Amino acid sequence: MLGGGLLPGTLTVIYGATGIGKTHLGLTFVDHGKVADRARGVVLDLNGRGDSQQHDEYAARLFAWSLKPWTHTVTPMADPYPPPDQMDAFYSNACPWVGRVRDFQVAAPDGGREFDWNWKAAYNHALYTVRPFVYFHCAAGTRRVVVDGVEPMDSPADSIQFFIFDELYRKTIHRDAETLGMEICLPVWKHREFIDAHLYDHTALTTVLLVTTEETRLEDLLARKVAPGDIGATANTIVVLGSERVGNRLARMLCVVKHRGSAMSDEIVEYRIGTGGLEFV
């Protein structure tokens, strides 16, 4: 359907209701990295309710993969290198905030609004975990990033999760490897050899964002308008997963709405969730 797959260095947004199979698709994508890239991808979970998507259970059942959480934190001037076992940890949920941006802001002296200092401190502390998580895995060969747990929001521009994703995408995932390494591994002179020996092409990282929608029917998802602040407007590829009635049963359907830069099919295909994840019927 994608005429060769997702293009390296691009952003794909997958929309669909809870339980439609987004997480299965995302885990399949990162697990396949061990074949395509010689290293699995990483999963960033933005869900504020904990691992309600059951990533670890799905990974164990689908791929016999023990998906462990990354806990290594690198504060400024601390020893940056993760323990060996952390390089087998491909899951992070260090950014657990959901809701509206306004919920995390306070009135500013100029009459506007600004982020609350307590929240900014908590967010910056979370970055001490997330940035090394992305950097050290990419330095070791990871080229796939899946971001899960984005909840429905009438106005994406008001979503704290979309704000956090945009920040992470621009300032961590798509940041020059040398610059990111120098920001994490301080003092730079002490870690210069490691940084130079582990450069990677940040423009080759492929990111998949999984977004939960209130719409469940494929017809409604295809008619869904792009709201202000919706990252799907600038994504290279958009995929929607929805349900449609086929005869007397409700079937799961997949459609590629947009795929820039490569051929794509305009067909709508039926799939199911089997023992191996998403399986086309």
Coordinates of C-alpha atoms in Angstrom, one line a residue:
M1 CA 0.0 0.0 0.0
L2 CA 2.9 2.3 0.7
G3 CA 4.8 1.6 -2.5
G4 CA 7.9 0.4 -0.6
G5 CA 7.3 1.4 3.0
L6 CA 7.9 4.4 5.2
L7 CA 10.6 6.7 3.9
P8 CA 13.6 7.1 6.3
G9 CA 13.7 10.5 8.0
T10 CA 9.9 11.1 7.7
L11 CA 7.0 11.4 10.2
T12 CA 4.0 9.1 9.9
V13 CA 0.8 9.8 12.0
I14 CA -1.6 6.9 12.6
Y15 CA -5.1 7.8 13.7
G16 CA -7.6 5.4 15.2
A17 CA -9.8 4.7 18.2
T18 CA -8.8 2.9 21.3
G19 CA -8.3 -0.9 20.7
I20 CA -8.2 -0.6 16.9
G21 CA -4.6 -1.9 16.7
K22 CA -2.3 1.2 16.7
T23 CA 0.0 -0.1 19.4
H24 CA 0.3 -3.5 17.6
L25 CA 1.3 -1.7 14.4
G26 CA 3.8 0.5 16.2
L27 CA 5.5 -2.4 18.0
T28 CA 5.7 -4.3 14.8
F29 CA 7.4 -1.3 13.2
V30 CA 10.0 -1.0 16.0
D31 CA 10.6 -4.7 16.3
H32 CA 11.3 -5.0 12.5
G33 CA 14.1 -2.6 13.0
K34 CA 16.3 -5.5 14.1
V35 CA 16.0 -6.9 10.6
A36 CA 16.0 -3.6 8.5
D37 CA 18.4 -1.6 10.6
R38 CA 20.1 -4.2 12.7
A39 CA 18.7 -2.6 15.8
R40 CA 15.2 -2.4 17.3
G41 CA 13.4 0.9 17.4
V42 CA 12.4 2.7 20.6
V43 CA 9.0 3.4 22.1
L44 CA 8.2 6.7 23.8
D45 CA 4.9 6.5 25.7
L46 CA 3.2 9.8 26.5
N47 CA 0.3 8.2 28.3
G48 CA -0.2 9.8 31.7
R49 CA -2.1 6.8 33.1
G50 CA 0.9 4.5 33.0
D51 CA 1.3 1.6 30.6
S52 CA -2.4 1.2 29.8
Q53 CA -1.5 0.1 26.3
Q54 CA 0.2 -3.0 27.7
H55 CA 3.3 -2.5 25.5
D56 CA 5.3 -5.1 27.5
E57 CA 2.6 -7.8 27.3
Y58 CA 2.1 -7.2 23.5
A59 CA 5.8 -7.3 22.9
A60 CA 6.2 -10.5 24.8
R61 CA 3.3 -12.2 23.1
L62 CA 3.9 -11.0 19.6
F63 CA 7.7 -11.0 19.3
A64 CA 9.0 -12.9 22.4
W65 CA 10.5 -9.5 23.3
S66 CA 11.1 -8.4 26.9
L67 CA 10.3 -4.7 26.5
K68 CA 12.0 -3.1 29.6
P69 CA 11.7 0.5 30.7
W70 CA 14.6 2.9 30.4
T71 CA 15.4 4.5 33.8
H72 CA 18.9 6.0 33.2
T73 CA 19.0 9.7 34.0
V74 CA 21.8 12.0 33.0
T75 CA 22.0 15.3 34.9
P76 CA 24.5 18.0 33.8
M77 CA 28.1 17.0 34.4
A78 CA 27.1 13.5 35.6
D79 CA 28.6 10.3 34.2
P80 CA 26.5 10.0 31.0
Y81 CA 27.0 6.4 30.0
P82 CA 24.1 4.0 30.7
P83 CA 24.7 0.6 32.4
P84 CA 24.8 -2.3 29.9
D85 CA 21.4 -3.6 30.8
Q86 CA 19.8 -0.2 29.9
M87 CA 20.8 -0.7 26.2
D88 CA 18.3 -3.5 26.2
A89 CA 15.6 -1.1 27.5
F90 CA 13.6 0.2 24.5
Y91 CA 10.7 1.8 26.3
S92 CA 10.3 5.1 28.1
N93 CA 7.3 6.8 29.8
A94 CA 9.1 9.7 31.4
C95 CA 6.7 12.3 30.0
P96 CA 3.3 11.5 31.6
W97 CA 1.4 14.7 31.1
V98 CA -2.1 14.8 29.5
G99 CA -4.7 17.6 29.2
R100 CA -4.7 21.2 27.9
V101 CA -1.6 23.4 27.7
R102 CA -3.5 25.9 29.8
D103 CA -3.6 23.4 32.7
F104 CA 0.2 23.8 33.0
Q105 CA 0.3 27.5 32.7
V106 CA -0.1 30.5 35.0
A107 CA -0.8 34.2 34.4
A108 CA 2.2 36.2 33.2
P109 CA 3.0 39.7 34.3
D110 CA 2.3 41.0 30.8
G111 CA -1.3 39.7 30.9
G112 CA -0.6 36.6 28.9
R113 CA 0.1 33.1 30.1
E114 CA 3.4 31.2 30.7
F115 CA 4.3 27.7 31.8
D116 CA 4.3 27.2 35.6
W117 CA 7.9 27.1 36.9
N118 CA 7.1 23.9 38.9
W119 CA 5.9 22.1 35.7
K120 CA 8.9 23.4 33.7
A121 CA 11.2 22.0 36.4
A122 CA 9.5 18.6 36.2
Y123 CA 9.5 18.6 32.4
N124 CA 13.2 19.5 32.3
H125 CA 14.0 16.7 34.7
A126 CA 12.1 14.3 32.5
L127 CA 14.3 15.4 29.6
Y128 CA 17.3 14.2 31.6
T129 CA 15.9 10.7 31.0
V130 CA 14.3 11.0 27.5
R131 CA 17.2 12.7 25.7
P132 CA 19.8 10.1 26.7
F133 CA 17.2 7.3 25.9
V134 CA 17.0 8.5 22.3
Y135 CA 20.6 9.5 21.9
F136 CA 22.3 6.4 23.2
H137 CA 20.0 4.0 21.3
C138 CA 20.4 6.0 18.1
A139 CA 24.2 6.0 18.6
A140 CA 23.9 2.2 18.9
G141 CA 22.0 1.8 15.6
T142 CA 18.3 2.5 16.3
R143 CA 16.6 4.3 13.4
R144 CA 12.9 4.0 14.4
V145 CA 11.0 5.9 17.0
V146 CA 7.4 5.2 17.9
V147 CA 5.5 7.7 20.0
D148 CA 2.3 6.3 21.6
G149 CA -0.3 7.4 24.1
V150 CA -1.6 10.6 22.5
E151 CA -5.2 11.1 23.7
P152 CA -8.1 12.7 21.9
M153 CA -8.3 16.5 21.9
D154 CA -10.9 18.7 20.2
S155 CA -8.1 21.3 19.4
P156 CA -4.7 19.7 19.0
A157 CA -3.1 23.1 19.5
D158 CA -4.4 23.0 23.1
S159 CA -2.9 19.6 23.8
I160 CA 0.1 19.4 26.1
Q161 CA 0.9 16.0 24.5
F162 CA 1.2 17.6 21.0
F163 CA 3.4 20.4 22.5
I164 CA 5.7 17.8 24.1
F165 CA 5.9 15.7 20.9
D166 CA 6.7 18.8 18.9
E167 CA 9.5 19.7 21.4
L168 CA 10.9 16.2 21.4
Y169 CA 10.7 15.8 17.6
R170 CA 12.5 19.1 16.9
K171 CA 15.0 19.2 19.8
T172 CA 15.8 15.6 20.4
I173 CA 14.7 13.1 17.7
H174 CA 15.7 15.4 14.8
R175 CA 18.6 17.1 16.5
D176 CA 22.1 16.8 15.0
A177 CA 23.8 13.8 16.7
E178 CA 27.0 15.7 17.5
T179 CA 25.1 18.6 19.0
L180 CA 22.8 16.3 21.1
G181 CA 25.8 14.3 22.2
M182 CA 27.6 17.5 23.4
E183 CA 24.6 18.6 25.3
I184 CA 24.3 15.3 27.1
C185 CA 27.9 14.2 27.6
L186 CA 29.5 17.0 29.7
P187 CA 32.2 18.2 29.9
V188 CA 32.5 17.7 26.2
W189 CA 36.3 17.4 26.2
K190 CA 36.1 14.3 28.4
H191 CA 33.6 12.5 26.1
R192 CA 34.7 13.9 22.7
E193 CA 36.1 10.5 21.6
F194 CA 32.8 8.8 22.3
I195 CA 30.7 11.5 20.6
D196 CA 32.8 11.4 17.4
A197 CA 32.8 7.6 17.3
H198 CA 29.0 7.4 17.6
L199 CA 27.7 10.0 15.1
Y200 CA 24.6 9.0 13.3
D201 CA 22.4 10.7 10.6
H202 CA 19.5 12.2 12.5
T203 CA 17.8 12.9 9.1
A204 CA 17.4 9.1 8.6
L205 CA 15.4 8.5 11.8
T206 CA 11.8 7.5 11.0
T207 CA 9.1 8.5 13.5
V208 CA 5.6 7.1 13.9
L209 CA 3.1 9.0 16.0
L210 CA 0.1 7.0 17.3
V211 CA -2.9 9.3 17.9
T212 CA -6.1 8.1 19.6
T213 CA -9.3 9.6 18.1
E214 CA -12.9 9.8 19.3
E215 CA -14.1 8.7 15.8
T216 CA -14.3 4.9 15.4
R217 CA -15.7 4.5 11.9
L218 CA -13.4 4.6 9.0
E219 CA -15.9 6.8 7.1
D220 CA -15.7 9.4 9.9
L221 CA -11.9 9.3 10.1
L222 CA -11.6 9.8 6.3
A223 CA -13.9 12.9 6.6
R224 CA -12.0 14.2 9.6
K225 CA -10.8 17.7 9.1
V226 CA -7.3 18.8 10.0
A227 CA -7.6 21.1 13.1
P228 CA -5.2 23.9 13.9
G229 CA -2.1 22.5 15.6
D230 CA -2.6 19.0 14.3
I231 CA 0.8 17.5 13.5
G232 CA -0.8 15.4 10.8
A233 CA -1.0 18.5 8.6
T234 CA 2.8 18.4 8.2
A235 CA 3.4 14.6 8.4
N236 CA 4.8 12.8 5.4
T237 CA 2.3 9.9 5.8
I238 CA -1.1 9.6 7.3
V239 CA -2.7 6.2 8.0
V240 CA -6.2 5.8 9.5
L241 CA -7.5 2.6 11.3
G242 CA -11.3 2.3 11.7
S243 CA -14.2 0.0 11.7
E244 CA -16.8 -0.6 8.9
R245 CA -19.8 -2.9 8.7
V246 CA -19.3 -5.7 6.2
G247 CA -22.4 -7.8 5.8
N248 CA -23.5 -8.6 9.4
R249 CA -20.2 -8.1 11.0
L250 CA -18.0 -5.2 12.0
A251 CA -14.6 -5.3 10.3
R252 CA -11.3 -3.4 10.9
M253 CA -10.2 -1.3 8.0
L254 CA -7.0 0.5 7.1
C255 CA -6.4 3.3 4.6
V256 CA -3.4 5.3 3.7
V257 CA -4.7 8.9 3.4
K258 CA -1.4 10.5 2.4
H259 CA 2.1 9.3 1.5
R260 CA 4.4 12.0 0.0
G261 CA 7.4 11.1 -2.0
S262 CA 6.5 7.5 -3.0
A263 CA 3.8 5.6 -4.8
M264 CA 0.8 4.5 -2.8
S265 CA -2.4 2.6 -3.2
D266 CA -5.8 4.2 -2.7
E267 CA -7.4 0.9 -1.7
I268 CA -9.0 0.2 1.7
V269 CA -8.0 -3.1 3.2
E270 CA -9.4 -5.2 5.9
Y271 CA -7.2 -6.5 8.7
R272 CA -7.5 -8.3 12.0
I273 CA -5.5 -8.6 15.2
G274 CA -4.1 -12.1 15.4
T275 CA -1.3 -13.8 17.3
G276 CA 1.3 -12.0 15.1
G277 CA -0.2 -8.5 15.4
L278 CA -2.0 -6.9 12.5
E279 CA -2.8 -9.4 9.8
F280 CA -4.4 -8.5 6.4
V281 CA -7.5 -10.5 5.5

